[in-house]
PDB file of C-alpha atoms in Angstrom:
ATOM      1  CA  MET A   1      21.543  10.285 -23.057  1.00 82.00           C
ATOM      2  CA  THR A   2      20.513  11.954 -20.085  1.00 89.00           C
ATOM      3  CA  GLN A   3      23.361  11.511 -17.455  1.00 94.00           C
ATOM      4  CA  THR A   4      22.717   9.602 -14.084  1.00 95.00           C
ATOM      5  CA  ARG A   5      23.127  11.922 -10.636  1.00 95.00           C
ATOM      6  CA  TRP A   6      24.552   9.542  -8.811  1.00 96.00           C
ATOM      7  CA  LEU A   7      23.482  10.521  -4.677  1.00 97.00           C
ATOM      8  CA  ASP A   8      26.352  12.455  -3.064  1.00 97.00           C
ATOM      9  CA  ASP A   9      27.668  11.363   0.133  1.00 98.00           C
ATOM     10  CA  ARG A  10      24.497  13.650   2.336  1.00 98.00           C
ATOM     11  CA  GLN A  11      21.916  12.054   0.536  1.00 97.00           C
ATOM     12  CA  GLN A  12      23.119   8.250   0.226  1.00 98.00           C
ATOM     13  CA  ARG A  13      23.557   8.231   3.990  1.00 98.00           C
ATOM     14  CA  ALA A  14      20.586   9.685   4.135  1.00 97.00           C
ATOM     15  CA  TRP A  15      18.656   6.892   1.652  1.00 97.00           C
ATOM     16  CA  ARG A  16      20.229   3.985   3.882  1.00 98.00           C
ATOM     17  CA  GLY A  17      19.415   5.210   6.218  1.00 97.00           C
ATOM     18  CA  HIS A  18      15.804   4.994   4.661  1.00 97.00           C
ATOM     19  CA  LEU A  19      16.225   2.101   4.328  1.00 98.00           C
ATOM     20  CA  ALA A  20      17.733   0.418   7.092  1.00 98.00           C
ATOM     21  CA  LEU A  21      15.040   2.322   9.845  1.00 97.00           C
ATOM     22  CA  GLN A  22      12.434   0.874   7.323  1.00 97.00           C
ATOM     23  CA  ALA A  23      13.862  -2.488   7.741  1.00 98.00           C
ATOM     24  CA  ARG A  24      14.702  -2.646  11.137  1.00 98.00           C
ATOM     25  CA  LEU A  25      11.854  -1.387  12.227  1.00 97.00           C
ATOM     26  CA  HIS A  26       9.181  -2.614  10.837  1.00 96.00           C
ATOM     27  CA  ALA A  27      10.599  -6.769  11.338  1.00 97.00           C
ATOM     28  CA  GLN A  28      10.335  -5.069  15.274  1.00 97.00           C
ATOM     29  CA  LEU A  29       7.364  -3.927  15.001  1.00 97.00           C
ATOM     30  CA  ASN A  30       6.148  -7.162  13.578  1.00 96.00           C
ATOM     31  CA  ARG A  31       7.867  -9.442  15.984  1.00 97.00           C
ATOM     32  CA  ARG A  32       6.484  -7.293  19.154  1.00 97.00           C
ATOM     33  CA  LEU A  33       2.854  -7.020  17.480  1.00 97.00           C
ATOM     34  CA  GLN A  34       3.203 -11.522  16.738  1.00 97.00           C
ATOM     35  CA  ALA A  35       4.737 -11.873  20.505  1.00 96.00           C
ATOM     36  CA  ASP A  36       1.610  -9.773  22.221  1.00 95.00           C
ATOM     37  CA  SER A  37      -1.400 -10.298  19.628  1.00 96.00           C
ATOM     38  CA  GLY A  38      -0.029 -13.108  17.159  1.00 96.00           C
ATOM     39  CA  LEU A  39      -0.913 -10.943  14.292  1.00 97.00           C
ATOM     40  CA  SER A  40       1.323 -10.048  11.563  1.00 96.00           C
ATOM     41  CA  LEU A  41       1.354  -6.441  10.430  1.00 96.00           C
ATOM     42  CA  SER A  42      -0.152  -7.393   7.424  1.00 96.00           C
ATOM     43  CA  ASP A  43      -2.155  -8.346   9.940  1.00 97.00           C
ATOM     44  CA  PHE A  44      -2.809  -5.486  11.800  1.00 97.00           C
ATOM     45  CA  ASP A  45      -2.465  -3.228   8.561  1.00 97.00           C
ATOM     46  CA  VAL A  46      -5.823  -4.673   7.359  1.00 97.00           C
ATOM     47  CA  LEU A  47      -7.359  -4.302  10.607  1.00 97.00           C
ATOM     48  CA  VAL A  48      -7.021  -1.421  10.534  1.00 97.00           C
ATOM     49  CA  ALA A  49      -8.152  -0.188   7.203  1.00 96.00           C
ATOM     50  CA  LEU A  50     -11.186  -2.195   7.596  1.00 96.00           C
ATOM     51  CA  SER A  51     -11.620  -0.688  11.288  1.00 95.00           C
ATOM     52  CA  GLU A  52     -11.569   3.228  10.181  1.00 95.00           C
ATOM     53  CA  SER A  53     -13.819   2.382   6.795  1.00 93.00           C
ATOM     54  CA  ASP A  54     -17.008   4.016   7.152  1.00 85.00           C
ATOM     55  CA  GLY A  55     -18.516   0.323   5.859  1.00 84.00           C
ATOM     56  CA  PRO A  56     -17.972  -2.866   3.582  1.00 88.00           C
ATOM     57  CA  LEU A  57     -14.373  -1.774   1.525  1.00 91.00           C
ATOM     58  CA  ARG A  58     -14.151  -3.549  -2.237  1.00 91.00           C
ATOM     59  CA  VAL A  59     -11.630  -5.653  -2.263  1.00 91.00           C
ATOM     60  CA  GLN A  60      -9.684  -2.662  -5.239  1.00 91.00           C
ATOM     61  CA  GLU A  61     -10.497  -0.634  -2.853  1.00 92.00           C
ATOM     62  CA  LEU A  62      -8.534  -2.504   0.206  1.00 95.00           C
ATOM     63  CA  ALA A  63      -5.896  -2.957  -2.042  1.00 95.00           C
ATOM     64  CA  ASP A  64      -5.084   0.534  -3.214  1.00 94.00           C
ATOM     65  CA  HIS A  65      -5.837   1.866   0.206  1.00 94.00           C
ATOM     66  CA  LEU A  66      -2.130  -0.821   1.853  1.00 96.00           C
ATOM     67  CA  GLN A  67      -0.493  -0.220  -1.978  1.00 94.00           C
ATOM     68  CA  TRP A  68      -0.605  -3.412  -2.555  1.00 95.00           C
ATOM     69  CA  GLU A  69      -1.111  -6.293  -5.805  1.00 95.00           C
ATOM     70  CA  LYS A  70      -4.319  -7.549  -5.810  1.00 90.00           C
ATOM     71  CA  SER A  71      -2.985 -10.993  -5.938  1.00 93.00           C
ATOM     72  CA  ARG A  72      -0.877 -10.445  -2.705  1.00 95.00           C
ATOM     73  CA  LEU A  73      -4.175  -9.148  -1.262  1.00 95.00           C
ATOM     74  CA  SER A  74      -6.285 -11.512  -1.899  1.00 94.00           C
ATOM     75  CA  HIS A  75      -4.115 -14.210  -0.288  1.00 96.00           C
ATOM     76  CA  GLN A  76      -3.690 -12.451   2.840  1.00 97.00           C
ATOM     77  CA  LEU A  77      -7.491 -12.184   2.911  1.00 96.00           C
ATOM     78  CA  SER A  78      -7.982 -15.424   3.020  1.00 96.00           C
ATOM     79  CA  ARG A  79      -6.071 -16.593   5.760  1.00 97.00           C
ATOM     80  CA  MET A  80      -7.298 -13.932   7.169  1.00 97.00           C
ATOM     81  CA  GLU A  81     -11.510 -15.413   6.976  1.00 97.00           C
ATOM     82  CA  ARG A  82      -9.675 -18.826   7.621  1.00 97.00           C
ATOM     83  CA  ARG A  83      -9.232 -16.955  11.204  1.00 97.00           C
ATOM     84  CA  GLY A  84     -12.240 -16.075  11.724  1.00 97.00           C
ATOM     85  CA  LEU A  85     -10.961 -11.741  11.578  1.00 97.00           C
ATOM     86  CA  LEU A  86     -12.861 -10.974   8.695  1.00 96.00           C
ATOM     87  CA  GLU A  87     -15.267 -12.584   5.715  1.00 95.00           C
ATOM     88  CA  ARG A  88     -15.590 -11.214   1.762  1.00 93.00           C
ATOM     89  CA  GLN A  89     -18.976 -10.967   1.073  1.00 91.00           C
ATOM     90  CA  ASP A  90     -20.932 -10.599  -2.936  1.00 85.00           C
ATOM     91  CA  CYS A  91     -21.386  -7.294  -3.970  1.00 78.00           C
ATOM     92  CA  PRO A  92     -24.344  -6.587  -5.090  1.00 77.00           C
ATOM     93  CA  ASP A  93     -24.124  -4.619  -8.624  1.00 75.00           C
ATOM     94  CA  ASP A  94     -21.190  -6.436  -9.554  1.00 71.00           C
ATOM     95  CA  ALA A  95     -21.214  -9.930  -9.909  1.00 67.00           C
ATOM     96  CA  ARG A  96     -17.183 -10.108  -9.772  1.00 72.00           C
ATOM     97  CA  GLY A  97     -16.739  -7.776  -7.060  1.00 78.00           C
ATOM     98  CA  ALA A  98     -17.192  -8.801  -3.224  1.00 87.00           C
ATOM     99  CA  PHE A  99     -16.870  -6.180  -0.285  1.00 92.00           C
ATOM    100  CA  VAL A 100     -14.930  -7.138   1.991  1.00 94.00           C
ATOM    101  CA  VAL A 101     -16.134  -6.657   6.085  1.00 94.00           C
ATOM    102  CA  LEU A 102     -14.456  -7.338   9.637  1.00 95.00           C
ATOM    103  CA  THR A 103     -16.009  -9.838  11.390  1.00 95.00           C
ATOM    104  CA  VAL A 104     -16.950  -8.993  15.624  1.00 96.00           C
ATOM    105  CA  ALA A 105     -13.676 -11.506  16.659  1.00 97.00           C
ATOM    106  CA  GLY A 106     -11.689  -8.800  14.177  1.00 97.00           C
ATOM    107  CA  ARG A 107     -12.766  -5.653  15.521  1.00 96.00           C
ATOM    108  CA  ARG A 108     -12.438  -6.955  18.789  1.00 97.00           C
ATOM    109  CA  THR A 109      -9.491  -8.488  17.611  1.00 97.00           C
ATOM    110  CA  ILE A 110      -7.520  -4.772  16.173  1.00 97.00           C
ATOM    111  CA  GLU A 111      -9.096  -3.025  19.631  1.00 97.00           C
ATOM    112  CA  ALA A 112      -7.421  -5.629  22.318  1.00 97.00           C
ATOM    113  CA  ALA A 113      -3.941  -5.034  20.308  1.00 97.00           C
ATOM    114  CA  ALA A 114      -3.618  -1.491  19.510  1.00 97.00           C
ATOM    115  CA  PRO A 115      -2.794  -0.558  22.803  1.00 97.00           C
ATOM    116  CA  ALA A 116       0.757  -2.499  22.678  1.00 97.00           C
ATOM    117  CA  HIS A 117       1.356  -1.631  18.776  1.00 97.00           C
ATOM    118  CA  VAL A 118       0.657   2.094  19.719  1.00 97.00           C
ATOM    119  CA  GLU A 119       2.905   2.005  23.038  1.00 97.00           C
ATOM    120  CA  ALA A 120       5.577  -0.033  20.785  1.00 97.00           C
ATOM    121  CA  VAL A 121       5.547   3.053  18.304  1.00 97.00           C
ATOM    122  CA  GLN A 122       6.108   5.048  20.897  1.00 98.00           C
ATOM    123  CA  THR A 123       9.196   3.043  22.658  1.00 97.00           C
ATOM    124  CA  LEU A 124      10.995   2.081  19.173  1.00 97.00           C
ATOM    125  CA  VAL A 125      10.121   5.895  17.584  1.00 97.00           C
ATOM    126  CA  PHE A 126       8.986   8.905  18.571  1.00 98.00           C
ATOM    127  CA  ASP A 127      10.773   8.829  22.944  1.00 98.00           C
ATOM    128  CA  GLY A 128      13.542   9.663  20.957  1.00 96.00           C
ATOM    129  CA  LEU A 129      12.951  12.665  18.959  1.00 98.00           C
ATOM    130  CA  ASP A 130      12.067  16.055  20.093  1.00 98.00           C
ATOM    131  CA  ASP A 131       9.192  17.868  18.618  1.00 98.00           C
ATOM    132  CA  ALA A 132      11.307  18.804  16.179  1.00 98.00           C
ATOM    133  CA  GLN A 133      12.396  16.129  15.039  1.00 98.00           C
ATOM    134  CA  VAL A 134       8.640  14.444  14.857  1.00 98.00           C
ATOM    135  CA  GLN A 135       7.891  17.960  12.908  1.00 98.00           C
ATOM    136  CA  ALA A 136      10.590  17.531  10.491  1.00 97.00           C
ATOM    137  CA  TRP A 137      10.415  14.030   9.614  1.00 97.00           C
ATOM    138  CA  ALA A 138       6.320  14.689   9.248  1.00 97.00           C
ATOM    139  CA  GLU A 139       6.983  17.193   6.780  1.00 98.00           C
ATOM    140  CA  ILE A 140       9.578  15.580   5.142  1.00 97.00           C
ATOM    141  CA  ALA A 141       7.359  12.532   4.590  1.00 96.00           C
ATOM    142  CA  ASP A 142       4.236  14.827   3.686  1.00 97.00           C
ATOM    143  CA  ALA A 143       6.230  16.638   0.605  1.00 97.00           C
ATOM    144  CA  VAL A 144       7.807  13.511  -0.236  1.00 96.00           C
ATOM    145  CA  LEU A 145       4.428  11.972  -0.433  1.00 95.00           C
ATOM    146  CA  ALA A 146       3.102  15.008  -2.714  1.00 96.00           C
ATOM    147  CA  ARG A 147       5.790  14.082  -5.517  1.00 96.00           C
ATOM    148  CA  LEU A 148       4.812  10.343  -5.377  1.00 94.00           C
ATOM    149  CA  ASP A 149       0.821  11.961  -5.709  1.00 91.00           C
ATOM    150  CA  ARG A 150       1.872  13.442  -8.770  1.00 90.00           C
TER     151      ARG A 150
END
């Protein structure tokens, strides 16, 4: 039996700080985005993914990109489709598959929402960090993401 490798005080502080930061930042960004544009952070994430793609995305590609379960994405897409932000189109080579496409209204919505959202990220995160801290944060993110991709 393997012995548990408990977090030491330094690791515990870093881990709990990360969890608190993630939860509080997500909540604040979501509230600001909702107030500024009527979008949730989930709406915004979907719209960004679609607006940055080279064309229509298959539902599974979008789910993989967002790291969401397919059922969660399906519910999100239905809500956004009812609001006219995107549409699903049949996939000609797979009767069970569908493409997700940004509508004109969806593109206008993300273009209108992005400036205030980026300003919120600047204000809440980057205005309080110096260049070395931003570089360290990027390096830490890269290192952890590389381990997750193994």
